[in-house]
Short mmCIF file of C-alpha atoms and ligand atoms in Angstrom, two decimals:
data_model
loop_
_atom_site.label_atom_id
_atom_site.label_comp_id
_atom_site.label_asym_id
_atom_site.label_seq_id
_atom_site.Cartn_x
_atom_site.Cartn_y
_atom_site.Cartn_z
CA MET A 1 13.35 -77.85 24.33
CA VAL A 2 13.55 -74.08 25.30
CA GLN A 3 15.48 -73.51 28.47
CA HIS A 4 13.94 -70.42 30.46
CA PHE A 5 16.15 -67.80 32.27
CA ILE A 6 15.57 -64.41 33.89
CA VAL A 7 17.29 -61.48 35.25
CA ILE A 8 15.57 -59.93 38.53
CA GLY A 9 16.28 -56.41 39.48
CA ASN A 10 14.85 -52.95 40.15
CA PRO A 11 15.05 -51.13 37.91
CA ILE A 12 15.43 -53.67 35.26
CA ALA A 13 14.18 -52.15 31.89
CA HIS A 14 17.70 -51.03 31.00
CA SER A 15 19.25 -54.61 31.38
CA LYS A 16 21.38 -55.84 28.43
CA SER A 17 21.51 -59.41 30.01
CA PRO A 18 18.81 -60.90 27.59
CA ALA A 19 20.84 -59.68 24.45
CA ILE A 20 24.06 -60.97 26.12
CA HIS A 21 22.68 -64.40 26.88
CA GLN A 22 21.03 -64.75 23.52
CA ALA A 23 24.17 -64.07 21.75
CA PHE A 24 26.00 -66.83 23.85
CA ALA A 25 23.12 -69.20 23.16
CA LYS A 26 23.57 -68.43 19.34
CA GLN A 27 27.17 -69.07 19.64
CA VAL A 28 26.68 -72.56 20.89
CA GLY A 29 23.53 -73.53 19.16
CA LEU A 30 21.12 -73.48 22.29
CA ASP A 31 17.43 -72.42 22.05
CA ILE A 32 16.68 -70.22 25.21
CA ALA A 33 14.31 -67.59 26.57
CA TYR A 34 15.78 -64.98 28.79
CA ALA A 35 13.46 -62.28 30.28
CA ARG A 36 13.89 -59.10 32.42
CA GLN A 37 11.93 -59.65 35.64
CA PHE A 38 10.93 -56.41 37.62
CA CYS A 39 10.55 -57.03 41.35
CA PRO A 40 9.16 -54.68 43.96
CA ASP A 41 12.07 -53.48 46.32
CA ASP A 42 11.36 -55.74 49.25
CA ALA A 43 12.72 -59.24 50.49
CA ASP A 44 9.32 -60.87 50.55
CA SER A 45 8.58 -59.97 46.86
CA PHE A 46 11.91 -61.26 45.90
CA ARG A 47 11.60 -64.56 47.49
CA ALA A 48 8.09 -64.91 45.98
CA VAL A 49 9.54 -64.18 42.42
CA VAL A 50 12.53 -66.65 42.87
CA ASP A 51 10.14 -69.26 44.10
CA ALA A 52 7.52 -68.78 41.24
CA PHE A 53 10.20 -68.89 38.55
CA PHE A 54 11.87 -72.25 39.81
CA HIS A 55 8.54 -73.85 40.48
CA GLY A 56 7.50 -73.01 36.98
CA GLY A 57 10.51 -74.77 35.40
CA GLY A 58 12.92 -71.94 35.03
CA VAL A 59 16.67 -73.07 34.73
CA GLY A 60 18.74 -70.12 35.97
CA ALA A 61 18.05 -66.46 37.39
CA ASN A 62 20.64 -63.76 37.37
CA VAL A 63 20.30 -61.32 40.38
CA THR A 64 21.04 -57.50 40.14
CA VAL A 65 20.57 -54.22 42.14
CA PRO A 66 19.25 -54.29 44.92
CA PHE A 67 18.62 -57.93 45.54
CA LYS A 68 22.04 -59.65 45.64
CA GLN A 69 22.21 -59.72 49.46
CA VAL A 70 18.65 -60.90 49.78
CA ALA A 71 19.52 -63.75 47.30
CA TYR A 72 22.44 -64.51 49.52
CA ALA A 73 20.29 -64.66 52.64
CA MET A 74 17.79 -66.87 50.86
CA CYS A 75 20.47 -69.40 49.91
CA ALA A 76 22.03 -69.34 53.29
CA GLU A 77 18.84 -70.08 54.99
CA ASN A 78 17.31 -72.70 52.51
CA GLY A 79 19.85 -73.71 50.07
CA GLU A 80 23.55 -73.76 49.35
CA LEU A 81 26.21 -71.11 48.38
CA SER A 82 29.45 -71.47 46.26
CA LEU A 83 32.79 -70.36 47.81
CA HIS A 84 32.74 -67.31 45.50
CA ALA A 85 29.16 -66.14 46.86
CA GLN A 86 30.37 -66.78 50.45
CA GLY A 87 33.41 -64.68 49.91
CA ALA A 88 31.30 -61.85 48.29
CA GLY A 89 28.43 -62.12 50.73
CA ALA A 90 26.38 -61.63 47.71
CA VAL A 91 24.70 -63.73 44.96
CA ASN A 92 24.21 -62.84 41.35
CA THR A 93 23.56 -66.22 39.92
CA LEU A 94 20.74 -68.71 41.00
CA THR A 95 19.88 -72.06 40.02
CA LEU A 96 18.54 -75.42 41.55
CA ARG A 97 20.89 -78.13 42.53
CA ASN A 98 19.42 -81.32 44.11
CA VAL A 99 15.99 -79.47 44.33
CA LYS A 100 17.66 -76.85 46.54
CA LEU A 101 18.41 -73.33 45.59
CA TYR A 102 22.19 -72.66 44.85
CA GLY A 103 23.67 -69.23 44.76
CA ASP A 104 27.03 -68.28 42.99
CA ASN A 105 28.84 -64.93 42.45
CA THR A 106 30.39 -64.47 39.14
CA ASP A 107 30.96 -60.68 39.51
CA ARG A 108 34.31 -61.25 41.00
CA GLN A 109 36.03 -62.81 37.99
CA GLY A 110 34.14 -60.61 35.67
CA LEU A 111 35.59 -57.43 36.69
CA VAL A 112 39.23 -58.58 37.19
CA ASN A 113 39.05 -60.34 33.66
CA HIS A 114 37.87 -57.18 31.98
CA LEU A 115 40.46 -55.09 33.65
CA GLN A 116 43.19 -57.36 32.52
CA GLN A 117 41.64 -57.40 28.92
CA LEU A 118 41.93 -53.57 28.94
CA GLY A 119 45.50 -53.97 29.98
CA TRP A 120 45.02 -51.99 33.23
CA GLN A 121 47.67 -53.25 35.71
CA LEU A 122 46.68 -54.17 39.18
CA ASP A 123 49.74 -55.65 40.56
CA GLY A 124 51.20 -53.23 43.37
CA LYS A 125 48.83 -50.61 42.44
CA LYS A 126 46.56 -48.07 44.49
CA VAL A 127 42.86 -48.49 43.98
CA ALA A 128 39.80 -46.72 45.35
CA ILE A 129 36.42 -48.29 45.40
CA ILE A 130 33.36 -46.03 45.69
CA GLY A 131 30.37 -47.85 47.21
CA ALA A 132 30.01 -50.39 50.27
CA GLY A 133 27.10 -52.42 48.97
CA GLY A 134 26.99 -56.08 47.32
CA ALA A 135 28.80 -54.89 44.10
CA SER A 136 31.72 -53.38 46.03
CA ARG A 137 31.98 -56.12 48.44
CA GLY A 138 31.97 -58.74 45.67
CA VAL A 139 35.21 -57.30 43.94
CA LEU A 140 37.49 -56.44 46.84
CA LEU A 141 39.03 -59.85 47.45
CA PRO A 142 39.53 -60.68 43.63
CA LEU A 143 41.37 -57.14 43.41
CA ALA A 144 43.55 -57.98 46.27
CA GLU A 145 44.12 -61.52 44.79
CA ALA A 146 45.28 -59.65 41.57
CA GLY A 147 47.94 -57.94 43.43
CA VAL A 148 46.40 -54.57 44.46
CA ALA A 149 48.69 -53.12 47.16
CA GLU A 150 46.53 -50.32 48.65
CA MET A 151 42.72 -50.23 48.58
CA THR A 152 40.37 -47.54 49.97
CA ILE A 153 36.63 -47.88 50.10
CA ALA A 154 34.83 -44.61 50.08
CA ASN A 155 31.05 -44.60 50.75
CA ARG A 156 28.12 -41.98 51.24
CA THR A 157 27.32 -43.71 54.42
CA VAL A 158 30.97 -43.64 55.97
CA SER A 159 29.97 -46.23 58.67
CA LYS A 160 29.28 -48.90 56.03
CA ALA A 161 32.74 -48.39 54.42
CA ASP A 162 34.29 -48.79 57.81
CA GLU A 163 32.25 -52.01 58.44
CA LEU A 164 33.10 -53.50 55.03
CA ALA A 165 36.81 -52.60 55.53
CA GLN A 166 36.92 -54.35 58.76
CA ALA A 167 35.10 -57.39 57.55
CA ILE A 168 37.22 -57.94 54.64
CA GLN A 169 40.63 -57.20 56.33
CA PRO A 170 41.07 -60.65 57.89
CA VAL A 171 40.85 -62.52 54.48
CA LEU A 172 43.02 -60.07 52.52
CA PRO A 173 46.53 -61.05 51.43
CA ALA A 174 49.23 -59.66 53.89
CA THR A 175 50.54 -57.59 50.80
CA ALA A 176 47.26 -55.53 50.61
CA SER A 177 46.44 -52.52 53.00
CA MET A 178 42.77 -51.40 53.37
CA SER A 179 41.28 -48.11 54.47
CA SER A 180 37.90 -46.27 54.40
CA CYS A 181 36.44 -42.80 54.22
CA GLY A 182 33.57 -40.74 52.92
CA ILE A 183 33.21 -40.05 49.27
CA ASP A 184 34.07 -36.25 49.68
CA GLN A 185 37.10 -37.26 51.70
CA LEU A 186 38.60 -39.47 49.02
CA THR A 187 41.74 -37.44 47.70
CA GLY A 188 45.11 -37.95 46.12
CA GLN A 189 46.36 -39.60 43.14
CA PHE A 190 45.06 -43.34 42.42
CA ASP A 191 45.98 -45.66 39.58
CA LEU A 192 42.40 -46.92 39.49
CA ILE A 193 39.10 -45.59 40.77
CA ILE A 194 36.10 -47.84 40.55
CA ASN A 195 32.48 -46.67 41.09
CA ALA A 196 30.59 -49.53 42.63
CA THR A 197 27.64 -47.36 43.83
CA SER A 198 24.22 -47.70 42.08
CA ILE A 199 24.18 -43.79 41.41
CA GLY A 200 24.62 -44.38 37.56
CA LEU A 201 20.97 -45.64 37.56
CA THR A 202 19.78 -42.07 38.42
CA GLY A 203 22.15 -40.06 36.26
CA GLU A 204 23.25 -38.12 39.46
CA ALA A 205 26.88 -36.98 40.01
CA LEU A 206 29.04 -38.35 43.09
CA PRO A 207 30.42 -35.38 45.34
CA LEU A 208 34.04 -35.99 44.24
CA SER A 209 36.79 -33.94 45.65
CA GLU A 210 38.71 -31.48 43.38
CA ALA A 211 41.89 -33.00 44.86
CA LEU A 212 41.27 -36.47 43.46
CA SER A 213 42.72 -37.97 40.29
CA THR A 214 43.48 -41.24 38.65
CA ALA A 215 45.05 -42.82 35.70
CA HIS A 216 42.02 -45.17 35.00
CA ALA A 217 38.42 -44.87 36.02
CA TYR A 218 35.86 -47.74 35.74
CA ASP A 219 32.16 -47.66 36.42
CA MET A 220 30.52 -51.02 37.09
CA MET A 221 27.35 -49.68 35.43
CA TYR A 222 26.78 -49.42 31.58
CA GLY A 223 24.43 -48.45 28.86
CA ARG A 224 24.05 -44.74 29.56
CA ALA A 225 26.03 -41.39 29.88
CA LEU A 226 27.90 -41.94 33.30
CA PRO A 227 28.90 -38.52 34.93
CA PHE A 228 31.53 -40.57 36.94
CA LEU A 229 33.42 -41.49 33.72
CA GLN A 230 32.76 -38.20 32.14
CA HIS A 231 34.41 -36.35 35.13
CA PHE A 232 37.65 -38.52 34.99
CA ALA A 233 37.81 -38.46 31.18
CA GLU A 234 37.93 -34.69 31.12
CA GLN A 235 40.85 -35.12 33.50
CA GLY A 236 42.58 -37.15 30.87
CA ALA A 237 42.16 -40.64 32.49
CA SER A 238 41.27 -43.72 30.51
CA VAL A 239 37.88 -44.87 31.26
CA SER A 240 35.55 -47.83 30.80
CA ASP A 241 31.93 -48.76 31.76
CA GLY A 242 31.08 -52.04 33.08
CA PHE A 243 29.65 -53.72 29.93
CA GLY A 244 32.75 -55.99 29.47
CA MET A 245 32.49 -56.94 33.13
CA LEU A 246 28.88 -57.84 32.52
CA VAL A 247 29.68 -59.90 29.55
CA GLY A 248 32.35 -61.71 31.58
CA GLN A 249 30.13 -62.51 34.54
CA ALA A 250 27.24 -63.52 32.22
CA SER A 251 29.66 -66.00 30.46
CA LEU A 252 30.37 -67.62 33.72
CA SER A 253 26.72 -67.81 34.58
CA PHE A 254 25.79 -69.22 31.33
CA GLU A 255 28.54 -71.75 31.55
CA SER A 256 27.58 -73.05 34.93
CA TRP A 257 23.81 -73.32 33.69
CA THR A 258 24.21 -74.96 30.52
CA GLY A 259 27.84 -76.57 30.59
CA ASN A 260 28.79 -74.57 27.56
CA ALA A 261 31.84 -72.32 27.42
CA VAL A 262 31.58 -69.15 25.28
CA ASP A 263 34.04 -66.81 23.46
CA THR A 264 33.42 -63.47 25.24
CA THR A 265 35.50 -61.40 22.87
CA HIS A 266 33.64 -62.66 19.93
CA ALA A 267 30.22 -62.16 21.81
CA MET A 268 31.10 -58.62 22.88
CA HIS A 269 32.03 -57.57 19.26
CA ASP A 270 28.72 -58.83 17.92
CA LEU A 271 26.77 -57.25 20.94
CA GLN A 272 28.54 -53.77 20.52
CA SER A 273 27.84 -53.79 16.81
CA SER A 274 24.05 -54.56 17.47
CA LEU A 275 23.88 -51.83 20.25
CA TYR A 276 25.33 -49.27 17.84
CA ILE A 277 22.76 -50.17 15.32
CA ILE A 278 19.80 -49.88 17.94
CA THR A 279 21.27 -46.51 18.89
CA PHE A 280 21.34 -45.42 15.30
CA LEU A 281 17.93 -46.53 14.57
CA TYR A 282 16.72 -44.65 17.69
CA PHE A 283 18.40 -41.43 16.48
CA LEU A 284 16.69 -41.93 13.12
CA SER A 285 13.25 -42.44 14.87
CA ILE A 286 13.48 -39.32 17.07
CA LYS A 287 14.80 -37.08 14.00
CA SER A 288 11.79 -38.24 11.76
P1 ATR B 301 24.73 -53.25 45.13
O1 ATR B 301 24.33 -54.47 45.47
O2 ATR B 301 24.79 -52.95 43.57
O3 ATR B 301 26.07 -52.69 45.66
P2 ATR B 301 23.32 -51.85 47.35
O4 ATR B 301 23.90 -52.97 48.20
O5 ATR B 301 22.13 -51.28 47.38
O6 ATR B 301 23.57 -52.37 45.68
O7 ATR B 301 24.57 -50.59 47.41
C1 ATR B 301 24.33 -49.32 46.72
C2 ATR B 301 25.69 -48.65 46.88
O8 ATR B 301 25.55 -47.42 46.20
C3 ATR B 301 25.88 -48.32 48.26
O9 ATR B 301 27.14 -47.94 48.58
C4 ATR B 301 25.10 -46.82 48.34
O10 ATR B 301 25.55 -45.90 49.42
P3 ATR B 301 25.04 -45.89 50.85
O11 ATR B 301 25.64 -46.89 51.57
O12 ATR B 301 25.31 -44.69 51.52
O13 ATR B 301 23.61 -46.02 50.66
C5 ATR B 301 25.49 -46.30 47.03
N1 ATR B 301 24.69 -45.21 46.51
C6 ATR B 301 23.37 -45.35 45.92
N2 ATR B 301 22.79 -44.25 45.78
C7 ATR B 301 23.75 -43.17 45.91
C8 ATR B 301 23.99 -41.62 45.79
N3 ATR B 301 22.84 -41.05 45.30
N4 ATR B 301 25.20 -41.13 46.18
C9 ATR B 301 26.07 -41.86 46.70
N5 ATR B 301 26.06 -43.31 46.93
C10 ATR B 301 24.92 -43.87 46.52
#
């Protein structure tokens, strides 16, 4: 029997989640349907979409920008939350358990696993995270647990960066220090700077200081030219978009929904080859 899955977001047309989950399903021999689900940007619409999907027999839903915190609130009110979701204050994976909505967060392991795959050291390092929404909040603790020594949260709305830094401070390991500031106040040399804002969706550039530099830059977005990565690549930093993180977090969602573990390196190789073919065909089509 075909099992049905969706990813809910706004915007959502760019999402590669369907291709990733189909690659996993092929790897383990499962028959699945995985669709992109657009939702108007308000909590009531999100709740209606989630209810309709699970009432209609859906097995699992991924949640992306800007709904991760609404999904968290929905599970906190009427369902259950995994420890990872509680730590993140955000949900990216929904399913039904004992007829109740169950929210998990797989973003946290996705990022750290991918940074380790890239060979970027975290232990004892100085890291800046730009953004103070659900995506940022979800990765602070795993970064600290991976040994990051100094963390700075920078955000357009400085008060949100201050609040997040204060909220996360009590659960941080004693070895990690935390500070917060505005994006244009972020200066100095870092080992790693992570863009956890949603600005990549618009193609706009962040107001980065001239006095800011880094050895590595990571954008949690993927699938389009990212001015953030371009900026640091021009300075000589090594850069990566968030595709590997997406594959990592998707594999954890897939595993919890279907009980099947997948080989992400193998799946990434297949997916990147097919993305190159799609891009090549697109260029051929606009040239003809
Ligand atoms: P997510 O769950 O993906 O983190 P979110 O909770 O809506 O999404 O958070 C979006 C983040 O991107 C916020 O940190 C937001 O900054 P503000 O708190 O000031 O709103 C940041 N962001 C979005 N658009 C931005 C822009 N044009 N410039 C700078 N930061 C932006």
